[in-house]
Short mmCIF file of C-alpha atoms in Angstrom, two decimals:
data_model
loop_
_atom_site.label_atom_id
_atom_site.label_comp_id
_atom_site.label_asym_id
_atom_site.label_seq_id
_atom_site.Cartn_x
_atom_site.Cartn_y
_atom_site.Cartn_z
CA MET A 24 -17.00 22.84 12.50
CA ALA A 25 -17.35 25.94 14.62
CA LYS A 26 -18.64 28.31 12.20
CA LYS A 27 -21.72 28.40 10.20
CA THR A 28 -21.38 29.26 6.29
CA ALA A 29 -21.51 32.61 5.42
CA LYS A 30 -24.56 33.78 3.45
CA ARG A 31 -23.71 36.55 1.12
CA ASN A 32 -23.42 37.29 -2.59
CA THR A 33 -21.47 34.76 -4.52
CA LYS A 34 -19.23 34.35 -7.66
CA ARG A 35 -19.83 31.09 -9.53
CA ILE A 36 -16.51 29.17 -10.28
CA ASN A 37 -15.20 25.68 -11.41
CA PHE A 38 -13.03 23.78 -9.23
CA ALA A 39 -10.60 21.48 -10.40
CA LEU A 40 -9.30 19.01 -7.82
CA GLN A 41 -5.91 17.03 -8.43
CA GLY A 42 -5.40 13.58 -6.93
CA GLY A 43 -2.57 12.41 -4.59
CA GLY A 44 -3.45 10.10 -2.11
CA SER A 45 -3.38 11.35 1.60
CA HIS A 46 -2.41 14.80 0.20
CA GLY A 47 -6.12 15.28 -1.01
CA ALA A 48 -6.54 16.30 2.70
CA PHE A 49 -5.04 19.54 1.60
CA THR A 50 -7.81 20.07 -0.80
CA TRP A 51 -10.31 19.09 1.60
CA GLY A 52 -8.71 21.94 3.70
CA VAL A 53 -9.19 24.51 0.86
CA LEU A 54 -12.84 23.49 0.10
CA ASP A 55 -13.76 23.81 3.65
CA ALA A 56 -12.33 27.39 3.83
CA LEU A 57 -13.99 28.54 0.38
CA LEU A 58 -17.36 27.00 1.44
CA GLU A 59 -17.18 28.36 4.96
CA ASP A 60 -16.44 31.89 3.43
CA GLY A 61 -19.24 31.46 1.05
CA ARG A 62 -18.30 33.93 -1.51
CA LEU A 63 -17.37 31.33 -4.28
CA SER A 64 -20.17 28.90 -5.44
CA PRO A 65 -19.09 25.86 -7.43
CA ASP A 66 -20.65 25.59 -10.91
CA GLY A 67 -18.52 22.43 -11.85
CA ILE A 68 -16.15 20.29 -10.23
CA SER A 69 -13.57 18.10 -11.93
CA GLY A 70 -11.71 15.44 -9.99
CA THR A 71 -9.32 12.81 -10.28
CA SER A 72 -8.38 10.15 -7.51
CA ALA A 73 -8.46 11.86 -4.59
CA GLY A 74 -9.86 14.85 -6.15
CA ALA A 75 -12.65 12.82 -7.38
CA MET A 76 -13.34 11.60 -3.76
CA ASN A 77 -13.34 15.11 -2.62
CA ALA A 78 -15.72 16.17 -5.33
CA VAL A 79 -18.25 13.37 -4.80
CA ALA A 80 -18.16 14.01 -0.88
CA LEU A 81 -18.73 17.68 -1.41
CA VAL A 82 -21.67 17.32 -3.79
CA ASP A 83 -23.44 14.61 -1.72
CA GLY A 84 -23.19 16.89 1.37
CA TRP A 85 -24.33 20.00 -0.66
CA VAL A 86 -27.38 18.22 -1.80
CA ARG A 87 -28.26 17.43 1.84
CA ASP A 88 -27.64 20.80 3.48
CA GLY A 89 -25.99 23.25 0.92
CA ALA A 90 -22.37 24.52 1.71
CA ASP A 91 -22.59 23.41 5.46
CA GLY A 92 -23.60 20.01 4.52
CA ALA A 93 -20.74 19.85 2.06
CA ARG A 94 -18.18 20.86 4.77
CA GLN A 95 -19.33 17.99 7.07
CA SER A 96 -19.74 15.48 4.41
CA LEU A 97 -15.94 16.25 3.63
CA HIS A 98 -15.04 15.83 7.21
CA ASP A 99 -16.68 12.91 7.77
CA PHE A 100 -15.02 11.26 4.78
CA TRP A 101 -11.66 12.07 5.74
CA ARG A 102 -12.39 11.07 9.26
CA ALA A 103 -13.47 7.64 8.08
CA VAL A 104 -10.15 7.32 6.04
CA SER A 105 -8.26 7.80 9.13
CA ARG A 106 -9.90 5.48 11.14
CA ASN A 107 -9.36 2.74 8.42
CA GLY A 108 -5.79 3.70 8.36
CA ARG A 109 -5.35 2.91 11.77
CA PHE A 110 -5.42 -0.91 10.82
CA SER A 111 -2.88 -0.66 8.03
CA PRO A 112 0.37 -2.39 8.40
CA VAL A 113 2.08 0.41 6.84
CA GLN A 114 2.88 2.98 9.70
CA ARG A 115 5.66 5.48 10.50
CA THR A 116 8.34 4.20 12.67
CA PRO A 117 8.69 5.25 16.25
CA LEU A 118 11.72 7.73 15.37
CA ASP A 119 9.71 9.31 12.64
CA VAL A 120 6.97 10.05 15.10
CA MET A 121 9.31 11.26 17.64
CA TRP A 122 10.95 13.53 14.98
CA GLY A 123 7.70 14.57 13.28
CA ASN A 124 8.54 13.01 10.05
CA TRP A 125 5.32 12.33 8.09
CA ASN A 126 6.99 10.16 5.38
CA LEU A 127 6.80 6.37 5.33
CA ASP A 128 10.15 5.88 3.72
CA TYR A 129 11.82 3.95 6.58
CA SER A 130 8.72 1.88 7.39
CA PRO A 131 10.04 -1.68 6.78
CA THR A 132 6.48 -2.87 5.63
CA TYR A 133 6.27 0.30 3.23
CA ARG A 134 9.73 -0.72 1.84
CA THR A 135 8.86 -4.26 1.47
CA TYR A 136 5.76 -3.58 -0.17
CA ASP A 137 7.12 -1.01 -2.66
CA LEU A 138 9.75 -3.47 -3.53
CA MET A 139 7.25 -6.18 -4.29
CA SER A 140 5.11 -4.10 -6.17
CA ARG A 141 7.88 -3.65 -8.61
CA VAL A 142 8.32 -7.23 -9.34
CA PHE A 143 4.83 -8.60 -8.73
CA SER A 144 1.61 -7.29 -10.08
CA PRO A 145 -1.65 -6.55 -7.95
CA TYR A 146 -3.32 -9.73 -9.69
CA ASP A 147 -0.51 -11.58 -7.87
CA LEU A 148 -0.35 -9.79 -4.35
CA ASN A 149 -4.00 -8.82 -4.15
CA PRO A 150 -5.83 -11.65 -6.19
CA LEU A 151 -9.12 -10.74 -4.17
CA ASP A 152 -8.68 -7.13 -5.25
CA ILE A 153 -9.24 -5.97 -1.56
CA ASN A 154 -9.44 -2.08 -1.46
CA PRO A 155 -10.31 -0.62 1.98
CA LEU A 156 -11.17 2.62 0.22
CA ARG A 157 -13.83 1.22 -1.78
CA GLU A 158 -15.89 0.30 1.34
CA ILE A 159 -15.32 3.72 2.72
CA VAL A 160 -16.48 5.30 -0.49
CA GLU A 161 -19.58 3.15 -0.71
CA ARG A 162 -20.41 3.92 3.03
CA GLN A 163 -19.88 7.59 2.89
CA ILE A 164 -21.28 8.52 -0.32
CA ASP A 165 -24.85 8.35 -1.38
CA PHE A 166 -24.57 8.69 -5.30
CA ASP A 167 -28.13 8.85 -5.71
CA ARG A 168 -27.96 12.30 -4.06
CA VAL A 169 -25.05 13.04 -6.30
CA HIS A 170 -27.06 12.08 -9.43
CA ASP A 171 -29.84 14.52 -8.25
CA CYS A 172 -27.52 17.47 -7.68
CA SER A 173 -28.51 20.27 -10.08
CA ASP A 174 -26.65 23.00 -8.71
CA ILE A 175 -23.12 21.45 -9.30
CA LYS A 176 -21.88 19.39 -12.46
CA THR A 177 -19.40 16.97 -11.33
CA PHE A 178 -16.92 15.27 -13.92
CA ILE A 179 -14.67 12.50 -12.67
CA SER A 180 -12.02 11.04 -15.20
CA ALA A 181 -10.24 7.72 -15.55
CA THR A 182 -7.79 6.34 -18.16
CA ASN A 183 -8.81 3.64 -20.56
CA VAL A 184 -6.23 0.95 -20.28
CA TRP A 185 -7.00 -0.42 -23.75
CA ASN A 186 -6.32 3.05 -25.76
CA GLY A 187 -4.66 5.12 -23.15
CA LYS A 188 -7.46 7.97 -23.37
CA PRO A 189 -8.95 9.75 -20.54
CA ARG A 190 -12.65 9.15 -20.28
CA VAL A 191 -14.75 11.78 -18.25
CA PHE A 192 -17.79 10.30 -16.60
CA MET A 193 -20.78 12.65 -16.60
CA PRO A 194 -22.93 13.54 -13.18
CA HIS A 195 -25.68 10.76 -14.04
CA GLU A 196 -22.91 8.01 -14.47
CA LEU A 197 -21.03 8.46 -11.33
CA SER A 198 -20.75 5.49 -8.81
CA ALA A 199 -18.33 3.82 -6.44
CA ASP A 200 -16.71 1.70 -9.16
CA ILE A 201 -16.13 4.96 -11.22
CA VAL A 202 -14.34 6.89 -8.32
CA MET A 203 -12.41 3.72 -7.80
CA ALA A 204 -11.25 3.48 -11.28
CA SER A 205 -10.19 7.29 -11.11
CA ALA A 206 -8.04 6.21 -8.11
CA CYS A 207 -6.72 2.93 -9.68
CA LEU A 208 -2.97 2.81 -9.33
CA PRO A 209 -1.66 0.00 -11.61
CA SER A 210 0.85 -1.25 -9.33
CA VAL A 211 -1.53 -1.47 -6.28
CA PHE A 212 -4.61 -2.46 -7.59
CA LYS A 213 -6.45 -4.56 -10.44
CA ALA A 214 -7.93 -2.35 -13.30
CA VAL A 215 -11.48 -1.53 -12.58
CA GLU A 216 -13.89 -2.65 -15.38
CA ILE A 217 -16.34 -0.14 -16.34
CA GLU A 218 -19.01 -1.14 -19.14
CA GLY A 219 -16.59 -4.10 -19.98
CA GLU A 220 -13.62 -1.96 -20.37
CA PRO A 221 -10.55 -1.65 -17.98
CA TYR A 222 -9.64 1.69 -16.32
CA TRP A 223 -6.62 3.08 -14.34
CA ASP A 224 -6.12 6.29 -12.33
CA GLY A 225 -7.35 9.46 -14.19
CA GLY A 226 -3.95 11.12 -13.57
CA TYR A 227 -2.38 9.58 -16.57
CA GLY A 228 -4.78 11.32 -18.98
CA GLY A 229 -5.55 14.65 -17.10
CA ASN A 230 -4.91 15.39 -13.36
CA PRO A 231 -7.59 16.60 -13.34
CA VAL A 232 -9.20 17.12 -16.86
CA LEU A 233 -10.41 20.99 -17.61
CA TYR A 234 -12.13 20.67 -20.80
CA PRO A 235 -15.77 19.58 -19.52
CA PHE A 236 -15.82 23.24 -18.23
CA PHE A 237 -15.59 24.73 -21.73
CA TYR A 238 -18.82 23.06 -22.89
CA ASP A 239 -20.74 21.95 -19.77
CA THR A 240 -20.64 25.04 -17.42
CA GLU A 241 -21.46 28.50 -17.55
CA ALA A 242 -18.67 29.74 -15.32
CA SER A 243 -15.34 30.97 -17.20
CA ASP A 244 -13.36 31.19 -13.92
CA CYS A 245 -11.40 27.66 -12.84
CA LEU A 246 -9.80 27.46 -9.58
CA LEU A 247 -7.12 24.58 -9.79
CA VAL A 248 -6.08 23.03 -6.57
CA GLN A 249 -2.79 21.69 -7.21
CA ILE A 250 -1.13 19.10 -4.92
CA ASN A 251 1.44 17.64 -7.29
CA PRO A 252 4.27 20.33 -8.10
CA ILE A 253 4.98 20.96 -11.70
CA GLU A 254 8.52 22.36 -10.72
CA ARG A 255 11.13 20.99 -8.15
CA ARG A 256 14.38 22.83 -8.21
CA ARG A 257 16.42 19.74 -7.14
CA THR A 258 17.55 16.88 -8.90
CA PRO A 259 16.45 13.24 -7.34
CA LYS A 260 19.39 11.06 -6.84
CA THR A 261 17.95 7.98 -5.19
CA ALA A 262 15.97 5.37 -7.05
CA MET A 263 12.63 6.35 -4.90
CA GLU A 264 13.12 9.82 -5.47
CA ILE A 265 13.76 9.48 -9.28
CA GLN A 266 10.43 6.95 -9.41
CA ASP A 267 8.41 9.80 -7.42
CA ARG A 268 9.46 12.53 -9.84
CA VAL A 269 8.72 10.62 -12.95
CA ASN A 270 5.16 9.95 -11.50
CA GLU A 271 4.80 13.77 -10.80
CA ILE A 272 5.93 14.60 -14.49
CA THR A 273 3.59 11.96 -15.85
CA PHE A 274 0.61 12.98 -13.88
CA ASN A 275 1.04 16.69 -14.65
CA ALA A 276 1.78 16.21 -18.40
CA GLY A 277 -2.19 16.15 -19.41
CA LEU A 278 -2.84 19.38 -17.17
CA LEU A 279 0.04 21.36 -19.04
CA ARG A 280 -1.50 20.23 -22.41
CA GLU A 281 -4.68 21.80 -21.35
CA PHE A 282 -2.91 24.83 -20.08
CA ARG A 283 -1.18 25.21 -23.51
CA ALA A 284 -4.82 24.90 -25.29
CA ILE A 285 -6.29 27.71 -22.86
CA GLU A 286 -3.48 30.06 -23.50
CA PHE A 287 -3.78 29.39 -27.34
CA VAL A 288 -7.22 30.43 -27.22
CA ARG A 289 -6.52 33.37 -24.97
CA ARG A 290 -3.81 34.74 -27.65
CA LEU A 291 -6.24 34.16 -30.77
CA LYS A 292 -9.04 36.15 -29.01
CA GLU A 293 -6.66 38.84 -28.09
CA ASP A 294 -5.58 39.16 -31.52
CA GLY A 295 -9.08 39.21 -32.95
CA ARG A 296 -8.50 35.89 -34.83
CA LEU A 297 -11.25 33.67 -32.87
CA ASP A 298 -14.92 33.83 -32.99
CA ASN A 299 -15.93 35.34 -29.67
CA THR A 300 -19.34 33.92 -29.73
CA ARG A 301 -17.99 30.30 -30.05
CA TYR A 302 -14.90 30.23 -27.72
CA ARG A 303 -14.65 31.57 -24.21
CA THR A 304 -11.44 33.01 -22.51
CA ILE A 305 -11.14 30.74 -19.28
CA ARG A 306 -9.80 32.55 -16.28
CA MET A 307 -7.41 30.36 -14.65
CA HIS A 308 -6.63 30.65 -10.79
CA ARG A 309 -4.55 28.29 -8.63
CA ILE A 310 -4.17 27.12 -4.99
CA ALA A 311 -0.96 25.09 -4.90
CA ALA A 312 0.35 22.85 -2.00
CA ASP A 313 4.13 23.38 -3.33
CA ALA A 314 5.28 24.62 -0.04
CA VAL A 315 3.56 22.09 1.95
CA VAL A 316 4.61 19.03 -0.03
CA GLU A 317 8.02 20.14 -0.69
CA GLU A 318 9.53 18.13 2.01
CA LEU A 319 6.94 15.27 1.66
CA SER A 320 7.84 12.04 -0.29
CA ALA A 321 5.46 9.95 -2.26
CA SER A 322 5.43 7.54 0.76
CA SER A 323 3.22 10.10 2.76
CA LYS A 324 0.46 9.74 0.29
CA ILE A 325 -0.58 6.60 1.92
CA ASN A 326 -0.23 7.97 5.54
CA ALA A 327 -3.69 8.24 6.82
CA GLU A 328 -2.97 9.26 10.53
CA TRP A 329 -5.47 11.65 11.48
CA SER A 330 -2.87 14.03 12.93
CA PHE A 331 -1.32 14.14 9.44
CA LEU A 332 -4.48 14.79 7.59
CA GLN A 333 -5.42 17.40 9.97
CA TYR A 334 -2.03 19.16 9.50
CA LEU A 335 -2.74 18.94 5.72
CA PHE A 336 -6.21 20.11 6.21
CA GLU A 337 -4.81 23.37 8.19
CA MET A 338 -2.74 24.26 5.53
CA GLY A 339 -5.27 23.98 2.74
CA ARG A 340 -7.39 26.33 4.88
CA ALA A 341 -4.46 28.68 5.24
CA ALA A 342 -3.67 28.67 1.55
CA ALA A 343 -7.43 29.20 0.68
CA GLU A 344 -7.81 32.04 3.20
CA ASP A 345 -4.58 33.72 1.52
CA PHE A 346 -6.14 33.22 -1.98
CA LEU A 347 -9.39 34.99 -1.14
CA ASP A 348 -7.60 37.93 0.44
CA GLN A 349 -5.38 38.44 -2.50
CA SER A 350 -7.20 37.06 -5.67
CA PHE A 351 -11.03 37.17 -4.91
CA GLU A 352 -11.70 40.54 -6.53
CA ALA A 353 -10.15 39.34 -9.74
CA ILE A 354 -12.50 36.42 -10.06
CA GLY A 355 -14.96 37.20 -12.89
CA LYS A 356 -12.47 39.98 -14.12
CA ARG A 357 -8.97 38.37 -14.98
CA SER A 358 -7.04 35.26 -14.46
CA THR A 359 -4.51 35.24 -11.64
CA LEU A 360 -2.59 32.26 -12.77
CA ASP A 361 -0.23 33.24 -15.82
CA LEU A 362 -0.41 30.62 -18.18
CA SER A 363 2.25 32.01 -20.48
CA GLU A 364 4.84 32.36 -17.50
CA GLU A 365 3.83 28.76 -16.26
CA LEU A 366 4.59 27.24 -19.70
CA SER A 367 7.52 29.53 -20.62
CA ALA A 368 8.37 31.23 -23.74
CA ASP A 369 10.18 28.49 -25.38
CA ILE A 370 6.95 26.16 -25.15
CA LEU A 371 4.55 28.59 -26.58
CA PRO A 372 4.32 28.97 -30.48
CA ASP A 373 4.77 32.22 -32.16
CA ARG A 374 1.55 34.28 -33.00
CA LYS A 375 1.99 33.34 -36.84
CA SER A 376 1.50 29.56 -35.97
CA VAL A 377 -0.74 29.83 -33.10
CA GLY A 378 -3.96 29.16 -34.99
CA GLN A 379 -2.91 25.74 -36.17
CA HIS A 380 -1.63 24.92 -32.71
CA VAL A 381 -4.90 25.68 -31.26
CA ARG A 382 -6.58 23.50 -33.50
CA ASP A 383 -4.15 20.67 -32.90
CA ALA A 384 -4.45 21.12 -29.07
CA MET A 385 -8.30 20.93 -29.44
CA LYS A 386 -8.09 17.77 -31.23
CA ARG A 387 -5.76 16.24 -28.80
CA MET A 388 -8.04 17.34 -25.96
CA GLN A 389 -11.26 15.93 -27.73
CA GLY A 390 -9.20 12.55 -28.16
CA GLY A 391 -10.65 11.99 -24.57
CA LYS A 392 -14.19 11.86 -25.09
CA THR A 393 -16.91 13.20 -22.55
CA ARG A 394 -19.55 10.66 -22.74
CA GLY A 395 -22.95 10.77 -21.31
#
């Protein structure tokens, strides 16, 4: 890393980091640019799957050496992922390499494994529950340091298999098991047991969850780093494309519910119908990878080549720099993500019924408990 992190007055903000396999390297690039710039300081971080890994890597490095340590820790984590990926049997074909296609759709081993995972469970295909990512997380992250971090509150979510509810794990609870639970795709890995209960990927309950920020952090600004597009302006036609889009919709559903709750509260406060001392207005901001992942299929999420991760990293840095140029002054003053436009008018309730809607939304949100 060529530059030393700038030292200047900062604005406190919460980071919400989505999961998405190797596409999480885009988030790495975003975080690297923000940390290098130095004008935004994380108050809280909520992460799911790859977002959870980025979160704990950042916090681990932050405890060691502030923002510069966080940047180094993130770099080291993703470098370890790429080194491990060299031994994966799932690789791009020579033609894909020649044409610069990052997807693995034409890889015979990818297609074979994808087909088998639709017929056999991981309990059949992977009875020893081998997960190379676990070794990387255990080797790269010092969870004692994560527990000791007083500057940043870290929230990792996973989905309880028995009741379908998201559980948010608090900073003092975090471990390699919890991070792996947050990243546990049920078609690939066995459910991860935490305190005797099985958990799958946190994306099913919230990708990522936002509500811990409402209660457990002081910052009222939240920056969502989104790597799963909410909207795609084309209809999937192949079986693989259909499954990929179903997964994107499923993994964004929880996030959209929380968008509605935040927007309902904003409307109530705007109308003077909500206690300003009890409810905060959350100012939402977003850095999205839509333009980057538009031509990438879900198969690229397991492409761990260093050149691909570097590409995503650079795209993330560029997106973060654009965000700072265009939106930094708004932080602490107003949202730069228009949730009413994001949700569209036909989804939001009329003003007469908004009170009941917000009460219902808050109850749904609290259905996934924050324990700790």
